[in-house]
CSV table of C-alpha atoms and ligand atoms in Angstrom, one decimal:
chain,number,residue,atom,x,y,z
A,1,MET,CA,-10.4,-16.2,-23.6
A,2,SER,CA,-7.1,-15.5,-25.1
A,3,ALA,CA,-5.0,-14.5,-22.0
A,4,LYS,CA,-3.2,-17.3,-20.1
A,5,LEU,CA,-4.5,-18.1,-16.7
A,6,ILE,CA,-2.0,-17.5,-13.7
A,7,ASP,CA,-2.7,-20.3,-11.4
A,8,GLY,CA,-2.1,-18.9,-8.0
A,9,LYS,CA,-3.4,-22.1,-6.2
A,10,ALA,CA,-0.6,-24.2,-8.0
A,11,ALA,CA,2.2,-21.7,-7.4
A,12,ALA,CA,1.1,-21.4,-3.6
A,13,ALA,CA,1.2,-25.2,-3.4
A,14,GLN,CA,4.6,-25.3,-4.8
A,15,LEU,CA,5.9,-22.8,-2.4
A,16,ARG,CA,4.2,-24.4,0.7
A,17,SER,CA,6.0,-27.5,-0.3
A,18,ALA,CA,9.3,-26.0,-0.8
A,19,ILE,CA,9.0,-24.4,2.6
A,20,ALA,CA,7.9,-27.7,4.0
A,21,ASP,CA,11.1,-29.3,2.8
A,22,GLU,CA,13.3,-26.6,4.3
A,23,VAL,CA,11.4,-26.9,7.7
A,24,THR,CA,12.0,-30.6,7.8
A,25,LYS,CA,15.9,-29.6,7.5
A,26,PHE,CA,15.5,-26.8,10.0
A,27,ARG,CA,13.8,-29.3,12.6
A,28,ALA,CA,16.8,-31.7,12.2
A,29,ALA,CA,19.3,-29.0,12.6
A,30,THR,CA,17.8,-27.2,15.5
A,31,GLY,CA,15.5,-29.7,17.4
A,32,ARG,CA,12.7,-27.3,17.2
A,33,ALA,CA,9.9,-26.2,14.8
A,34,PRO,CA,9.3,-22.6,13.6
A,35,GLY,CA,6.2,-21.2,15.5
A,36,LEU,CA,3.6,-18.8,14.4
A,37,ALA,CA,1.4,-17.0,17.0
A,38,VAL,CA,-1.9,-15.7,15.8
A,39,VAL,CA,-4.0,-13.4,17.8
A,40,LEU,CA,-7.9,-13.0,17.2
A,41,VAL,CA,-9.9,-10.4,19.1
A,42,GLY,CA,-13.6,-10.7,18.8
A,43,GLU,CA,-15.8,-12.9,16.9
A,44,ASP,CA,-15.7,-11.6,13.4
A,45,PRO,CA,-16.8,-14.7,11.2
A,46,ALA,CA,-14.5,-13.6,8.2
A,47,SER,CA,-11.5,-13.1,10.6
A,48,ALA,CA,-12.1,-16.5,12.3
A,49,VAL,CA,-12.0,-18.2,8.8
A,50,TYR,CA,-8.8,-16.4,7.9
A,51,VAL,CA,-7.3,-17.4,11.3
A,52,ARG,CA,-8.3,-21.1,11.0
A,53,SER,CA,-6.8,-21.3,7.4
A,54,LYS,CA,-3.5,-19.8,8.5
A,55,GLY,CA,-3.2,-22.0,11.4
A,56,LYS,CA,-3.9,-25.1,9.0
A,57,ALA,CA,-1.4,-24.0,6.6
A,58,THR,CA,1.1,-23.5,9.4
A,59,ILE,CA,0.7,-27.0,10.6
A,60,GLU,CA,0.7,-28.6,7.1
A,61,ALA,CA,4.2,-26.9,6.6
A,62,GLY,CA,5.5,-28.8,9.6
A,63,MET,CA,5.4,-25.7,12.0
A,64,GLU,CA,3.9,-24.9,15.2
A,65,SER,CA,0.7,-22.9,15.4
A,66,PHE,CA,-0.2,-20.8,18.5
A,67,GLU,CA,-3.8,-19.4,18.5
A,68,TYR,CA,-5.0,-16.8,21.0
A,69,LYS,CA,-8.5,-16.0,20.7
A,70,LEU,CA,-9.6,-13.0,23.0
A,71,SER,CA,-13.0,-11.6,23.6
A,72,ALA,CA,-14.0,-8.5,21.7
A,73,ASP,CA,-14.0,-6.5,25.0
A,74,THR,CA,-10.4,-7.3,25.8
A,75,PRO,CA,-8.8,-4.0,27.0
A,76,GLU,CA,-6.1,-2.7,24.7
A,77,ALA,CA,-3.6,-2.9,27.5
A,78,GLU,CA,-4.1,-6.7,28.0
A,79,LEU,CA,-3.5,-7.2,24.2
A,80,LEU,CA,-0.3,-5.3,24.4
A,81,ASP,CA,0.9,-7.4,27.4
A,82,LEU,CA,0.1,-10.6,25.3
A,83,LEU,CA,2.2,-9.1,22.6
A,84,ASP,CA,5.2,-8.2,24.9
A,85,ARG,CA,5.1,-11.9,26.1
A,86,LEU,CA,5.1,-13.2,22.5
A,87,ASN,CA,8.0,-10.9,21.8
A,88,ALA,CA,9.9,-12.5,24.4
A,89,ASP,CA,8.9,-16.1,23.7
A,90,PRO,CA,11.6,-18.0,21.6
A,91,ALA,CA,9.0,-20.3,20.5
A,92,ALA,CA,7.2,-17.7,18.4
A,93,ASP,CA,9.2,-16.8,15.4
A,94,GLY,CA,6.2,-15.0,13.9
A,95,ILE,CA,3.5,-13.1,15.5
A,96,LEU,CA,0.4,-11.6,13.8
A,97,VAL,CA,-2.7,-9.9,15.1
A,98,GLN,CA,-5.7,-10.4,12.9
A,99,LEU,CA,-7.3,-7.2,11.5
A,100,PRO,CA,-9.8,-5.4,11.7
A,101,LEU,CA,-9.7,-4.9,15.6
A,102,PRO,CA,-12.5,-3.7,17.7
A,103,ALA,CA,-13.1,0.0,17.6
A,104,HIS,CA,-11.7,0.5,21.3
A,105,ILE,CA,-8.2,-0.8,20.2
A,106,ASN,CA,-5.9,1.4,18.4
A,107,ALA,CA,-4.6,-0.8,15.4
A,108,ASN,CA,-1.4,1.3,14.9
A,109,LYS,CA,-0.4,1.0,18.5
A,110,VAL,CA,-0.7,-2.9,18.3
A,111,ILE,CA,1.1,-3.1,14.9
A,112,THR,CA,3.8,-1.0,16.3
A,113,ARG,CA,4.2,-3.3,19.4
A,114,ILE,CA,5.1,-6.3,17.6
A,115,ASP,CA,8.8,-6.9,17.3
A,116,PRO,CA,9.7,-6.0,13.9
A,117,ASP,CA,12.0,-9.1,13.6
A,118,LYS,CA,8.7,-11.2,14.4
A,119,ASP,CA,6.2,-9.1,12.4
A,120,VAL,CA,5.6,-11.8,9.7
A,121,ASP,CA,2.7,-9.6,8.2
A,122,GLY,CA,5.2,-6.7,7.6
A,123,PHE,CA,2.8,-4.0,9.0
A,124,ASN,CA,5.1,-2.6,11.6
A,125,PRO,CA,6.4,0.8,10.5
A,126,VAL,CA,9.9,-0.4,11.0
A,127,ASN,CA,9.4,-3.0,8.3
A,128,ALA,CA,7.5,-0.5,6.1
A,129,GLY,CA,10.6,1.9,6.5
A,130,ARG,CA,13.0,-1.1,5.6
A,131,LEU,CA,10.9,-1.8,2.4
A,132,ALA,CA,11.0,2.0,1.4
A,133,ILE,CA,14.8,2.3,1.6
A,134,GLY,CA,15.6,-1.4,0.3
A,135,LEU,CA,16.7,-3.0,3.6
A,136,HIS,CA,15.8,-6.6,4.6
A,137,GLY,CA,12.7,-6.9,6.5
A,138,PHE,CA,9.3,-8.6,6.4
A,139,VAL,CA,7.1,-7.4,3.3
A,140,PRO,CA,3.5,-7.8,3.6
A,141,CYS,CA,2.2,-11.2,2.2
A,142,THR,CA,-0.3,-10.0,-0.4
A,143,PRO,CA,2.1,-7.8,-2.4
A,144,LEU,CA,4.9,-10.3,-1.9
A,145,GLY,CA,2.7,-13.1,-3.4
A,146,CYS,CA,1.8,-10.7,-6.3
A,147,LEU,CA,5.5,-10.0,-7.1
A,148,LYS,CA,6.2,-13.8,-7.0
A,149,LEU,CA,3.4,-14.4,-9.5
A,150,LEU,CA,4.6,-11.7,-11.7
A,151,ARG,CA,8.4,-12.8,-11.6
A,152,ALA,CA,7.3,-16.4,-12.3
A,153,GLU,CA,5.0,-15.3,-15.4
A,154,LEU,CA,7.3,-12.5,-16.8
A,155,GLY,CA,10.8,-13.2,-15.7
A,156,ASP,CA,12.9,-10.0,-15.4
A,157,LEU,CA,10.5,-7.1,-14.8
A,158,SER,CA,13.1,-4.4,-15.3
A,159,GLY,CA,12.0,-1.5,-17.3
A,160,LYS,CA,8.4,-2.5,-17.6
A,161,SER,CA,5.7,0.0,-16.9
A,162,ALA,CA,3.4,-1.0,-13.9
A,163,VAL,CA,0.3,0.5,-12.5
A,164,VAL,CA,-0.9,-0.2,-9.2
A,165,ILE,CA,-4.6,0.7,-8.5
A,166,GLY,CA,-5.1,1.4,-4.8
A,167,ARG,CA,-2.7,3.0,-2.2
A,168,SER,CA,-3.4,1.2,1.0
A,169,ASN,CA,-0.6,0.5,3.4
A,170,ILE,CA,-1.1,-3.4,3.2
A,171,VAL,CA,-1.3,-3.7,-0.6
A,172,GLY,CA,-0.9,-0.8,-3.0
A,173,LYS,CA,2.0,1.0,-1.3
A,174,PRO,CA,4.2,-2.0,-0.5
A,175,MET,CA,3.3,-3.2,-4.2
A,176,ALA,CA,4.5,-0.2,-5.7
A,177,LEU,CA,7.6,-0.3,-3.8
A,178,LEU,CA,8.2,-4.0,-4.5
A,179,LEU,CA,7.8,-3.4,-8.3
A,180,LEU,CA,10.2,-0.2,-8.0
A,181,GLY,CA,12.7,-2.6,-6.4
A,182,ASP,CA,12.4,-4.6,-9.4
A,183,SER,CA,13.3,-1.7,-11.6
A,184,CYS,CA,9.6,-1.3,-13.0
A,185,THR,CA,8.6,2.3,-14.0
A,186,VAL,CA,5.7,2.6,-11.4
A,187,THR,CA,2.5,4.7,-11.3
A,188,ILE,CA,0.3,4.5,-8.3
A,189,ALA,CA,-3.4,5.2,-9.2
A,190,HIS,CA,-6.0,5.9,-6.8
A,191,SER,CA,-9.5,7.2,-6.0
A,192,ARG,CA,-8.7,10.7,-7.1
A,193,THR,CA,-6.8,9.7,-10.3
A,194,ARG,CA,-7.9,11.5,-13.3
A,195,ASP,CA,-8.8,9.2,-16.5
A,196,LEU,CA,-8.0,5.9,-14.9
A,197,PRO,CA,-8.6,3.9,-18.1
A,198,ALA,CA,-5.9,6.0,-20.0
A,199,VAL,CA,-3.6,5.6,-17.1
A,200,VAL,CA,-4.1,1.8,-16.9
A,201,ARG,CA,-3.8,1.6,-20.8
A,202,GLN,CA,0.0,2.5,-20.7
A,203,ALA,CA,0.8,-0.6,-18.3
A,204,ASP,CA,2.7,-3.8,-19.1
A,205,ILE,CA,1.7,-4.9,-15.6
A,206,VAL,CA,-1.6,-3.9,-13.9
A,207,VAL,CA,-2.1,-4.7,-10.2
A,208,ALA,CA,-5.7,-4.0,-9.1
A,209,ALA,CA,-6.3,-3.7,-5.2
A,210,VAL,CA,-9.2,-1.5,-4.8
A,211,GLY,CA,-12.4,-3.4,-3.5
A,212,ARG,CA,-14.8,-2.5,-6.3
A,213,ALA,CA,-16.2,-5.4,-8.0
A,214,GLU,CA,-15.3,-5.8,-11.8
A,215,MET,CA,-14.2,-2.2,-12.1
A,216,VAL,CA,-11.2,-2.7,-14.4
A,217,LYS,CA,-12.5,-3.4,-18.0
A,218,GLY,CA,-10.8,-5.2,-20.9
A,219,ASP,CA,-10.8,-1.9,-23.0
A,220,TRP,CA,-8.7,-0.4,-20.2
A,221,LEU,CA,-5.9,-2.6,-20.9
A,222,LYS,CA,-3.0,-2.7,-23.2
A,223,PRO,CA,-3.0,-5.8,-25.3
A,224,GLY,CA,-0.9,-8.4,-23.8
A,225,ALA,CA,-0.8,-6.8,-20.3
A,226,CYS,CA,-0.1,-9.0,-17.2
A,227,VAL,CA,-3.2,-8.4,-14.9
A,228,ILE,CA,-2.9,-9.3,-11.2
A,229,ASP,CA,-6.3,-9.1,-9.5
A,230,VAL,CA,-6.1,-8.6,-5.7
A,231,GLY,CA,-9.6,-7.6,-5.2
A,232,ILE,CA,-12.2,-9.9,-3.3
A,233,ASN,CA,-15.6,-8.8,-3.4
A,234,ARG,CA,-18.9,-10.7,-2.9
A,235,LEU,CA,-21.5,-9.8,-5.4
A,236,ASP,CA,-25.0,-9.2,-3.8
A,237,PRO,CA,-27.1,-12.4,-4.0
A,238,ALA,CA,-30.2,-10.2,-4.9
A,239,GLU,CA,-28.6,-8.8,-8.0
A,240,PRO,CA,-29.4,-10.4,-11.3
A,241,GLY,CA,-26.7,-12.8,-12.0
A,242,GLY,CA,-25.0,-12.0,-8.7
A,243,LYS,CA,-25.7,-15.3,-6.8
A,244,GLY,CA,-23.4,-14.1,-4.1
A,245,ARG,CA,-20.3,-15.1,-6.3
A,246,LEU,CA,-16.9,-14.0,-5.4
A,247,VAL,CA,-15.3,-11.5,-8.0
A,248,GLY,CA,-12.2,-9.4,-8.3
A,249,ASP,CA,-11.5,-5.8,-9.0
A,250,VAL,CA,-11.1,-6.7,-12.8
A,251,ASP,CA,-14.0,-7.5,-15.2
A,252,PHE,CA,-12.5,-11.1,-15.9
A,253,ALA,CA,-14.8,-11.7,-18.9
A,254,SER,CA,-13.6,-8.7,-20.9
A,255,ALA,CA,-10.1,-8.3,-19.5
A,256,SER,CA,-9.2,-11.9,-20.2
A,257,GLN,CA,-10.0,-11.1,-24.0
A,258,VAL,CA,-7.2,-8.5,-24.0
A,259,ALA,CA,-4.7,-9.3,-21.3
A,260,GLY,CA,-1.8,-11.7,-22.0
A,261,ALA,CA,-2.0,-13.3,-18.6
A,262,ILE,CA,-4.4,-12.9,-15.7
A,263,THR,CA,-5.1,-14.2,-12.3
A,264,PRO,CA,-8.4,-15.4,-11.6
A,265,VAL,CA,-10.5,-14.6,-8.4
A,266,PRO,CA,-10.7,-17.0,-6.4
A,267,GLY,CA,-7.6,-19.1,-7.1
A,268,GLY,CA,-5.1,-16.3,-7.9
A,269,VAL,CA,-3.6,-14.0,-5.3
A,270,GLY,CA,-5.5,-15.4,-2.3
A,271,PRO,CA,-3.7,-18.6,-2.1
A,272,MET,CA,-0.2,-16.8,-2.5
A,273,THR,CA,-1.0,-14.6,0.4
A,274,ILE,CA,-1.2,-17.5,3.0
A,275,ALA,CA,1.9,-19.3,1.3
A,276,CYS,CA,3.8,-16.0,1.8
A,277,LEU,CA,2.8,-15.9,5.6
A,278,ILE,CA,4.3,-19.4,5.9
A,279,ARG,CA,7.4,-18.3,3.9
A,280,ASN,CA,7.7,-15.1,6.3
A,281,THR,CA,7.5,-17.3,9.3
A,282,PHE,CA,10.0,-19.9,8.3
A,283,VAL,CA,12.4,-17.1,7.2
A,284,SER,CA,12.1,-15.4,10.5
A,285,ALA,CA,12.9,-18.8,12.2
A,286,ALA,CA,15.8,-19.2,10.0
A,287,ARG,CA,17.3,-15.7,10.4
A,288,ARG,CA,16.9,-16.2,14.4
A,289,ALA,CA,18.6,-19.6,14.4
A,290,ALA,CA,21.1,-18.6,11.7
A,291,PHE,CA,20.1,-21.4,9.7
A,292,ARG,CA,21.0,-21.2,6.0
A,293,TYR,CA,18.5,-22.4,3.7
A,294,GLY,CA,19.1,-23.4,0.1
A,295,LYS,CA,16.3,-22.1,-2.3
A,296,ASP,CA,15.2,-18.6,-2.9
A,297,LEU,CA,12.0,-18.8,-1.3
B,301,NAD,P1,-8.5,-0.3,0.9
B,301,NAD,O1,-9.7,-0.1,1.0
B,301,NAD,O2,-7.6,-0.1,2.2
B,301,NAD,O3,-7.9,0.5,-0.3
B,301,NAD,C1,-8.4,0.7,-1.6
B,301,NAD,C2,-7.8,1.7,-2.5
B,301,NAD,O4,-8.3,1.7,-3.6
B,301,NAD,C3,-7.6,3.0,-1.8
B,301,NAD,O5,-6.3,3.3,-1.8
B,301,NAD,C4,-8.4,3.9,-2.7
B,301,NAD,O6,-7.7,5.2,-3.1
B,301,NAD,C5,-8.5,3.0,-4.1
B,301,NAD,N1,-9.7,3.4,-4.7
B,301,NAD,C6,-11.0,3.2,-4.3
B,301,NAD,N2,-11.9,3.5,-5.2
B,301,NAD,C7,-11.1,3.8,-6.4
B,301,NAD,C8,-11.4,4.1,-7.7
B,301,NAD,N3,-12.7,4.2,-8.0
B,301,NAD,N4,-10.5,4.3,-8.5
B,301,NAD,C9,-9.3,4.0,-8.4
B,301,NAD,N5,-8.9,3.6,-7.0
B,301,NAD,C10,-9.9,3.6,-6.0
B,301,NAD,O7,-8.3,-1.9,0.4
B,301,NAD,P2,-7.1,-2.9,0.5
B,301,NAD,O8,-7.0,-3.5,1.9
B,301,NAD,O9,-5.9,-2.5,-0.2
B,301,NAD,O10,-7.8,-4.0,-0.3
B,301,NAD,C11,-8.1,-3.9,-1.8
B,301,NAD,C12,-8.7,-5.1,-2.3
B,301,NAD,O11,-7.9,-6.2,-2.2
B,301,NAD,C13,-9.9,-5.5,-1.3
B,301,NAD,O12,-11.0,-6.1,-2.2
B,301,NAD,C14,-9.5,-6.6,-0.4
B,301,NAD,O13,-10.6,-7.5,0.0
B,301,NAD,C15,-8.5,-7.3,-1.4
B,301,NAD,N6,-7.4,-7.9,-0.7
B,301,NAD,C16,-7.3,-9.3,-1.2
B,301,NAD,C17,-6.1,-10.0,-0.4
B,301,NAD,C18,-5.9,-11.4,-0.8
B,301,NAD,O14,-5.2,-12.1,-0.1
B,301,NAD,N7,-6.4,-11.7,-2.0
B,301,NAD,C19,-5.7,-9.3,0.8
B,301,NAD,C20,-5.8,-8.1,1.1
B,301,NAD,C21,-6.9,-7.4,0.5
């Protein structure tokens, strides 16, 4: 392997510790802790794991975690009522509803109901609009984490050519807007893109957010490119060599021979996503209390 490994775990630990320091000062100044309310509807095991780790990280940062576990058959109106109460609750600086939601609940309606100034996931259309026109708001945690890793690795991103593979509302689109905000020349590739390897080969920065195991190969990359692998795919245990391993959207073995720097899966983008959620929750509390924090979090 010739590429430098981008250690997302270490970067996330550093960010979480910087936030914990700021939270200590916030508590001393305001007499209260920032709080994150997480709502889980149903018993999806993967969602339950995510909610548990978000709650744990919140508490480790010195903040309060409020978990609301609703049964899978909760009527949509009941969930919307809970969100109205949380919007009005001064202890909840951040509110998130774990996705996916059961089929009878309209996710767009739910996301739109969260107060945009408490929407620490950054999924509310108001925050998507703020990002699109360059206003302060909340940016979705996964692309924010990717941007932080890229800045730490490359410094100034201005003028670099970036290809984002994937155009989802939660990763691909906000990622492209963040890179544009840092003055990259941005291409968004997707399932209808023609000759994807040739498009990717132009890029100084590649962000893969597709959900297809090991799709991006080493010979698609410009030598020295910086590769951020957002994908989380579990290989079929029945496949030869599969063993149920977690892999990204990038074929790490071949890509790490060509890239200049690359994130691993696991241990790359994933830990930064949670650290950015903690960051957004602290920033929400700080804005609401007009608390000035020192560092650029
Ligand atoms: P999504 O399914 O909403 O979007 C996938 C995108 O990939 C689509 O825009 C589609 O056009 C594009 N695509 C599909 N097939 C393609 C192909 N053959 N060539 C080019 N583009 C193609 O997924 P998402 O929510 O954006 O997530 C993407 C991946 O990132 C998933 O593996 C998901 O598990 C992972 N993810 C990781 C984190 C994290 O914290 N690390 C967070 C969110 C998502």
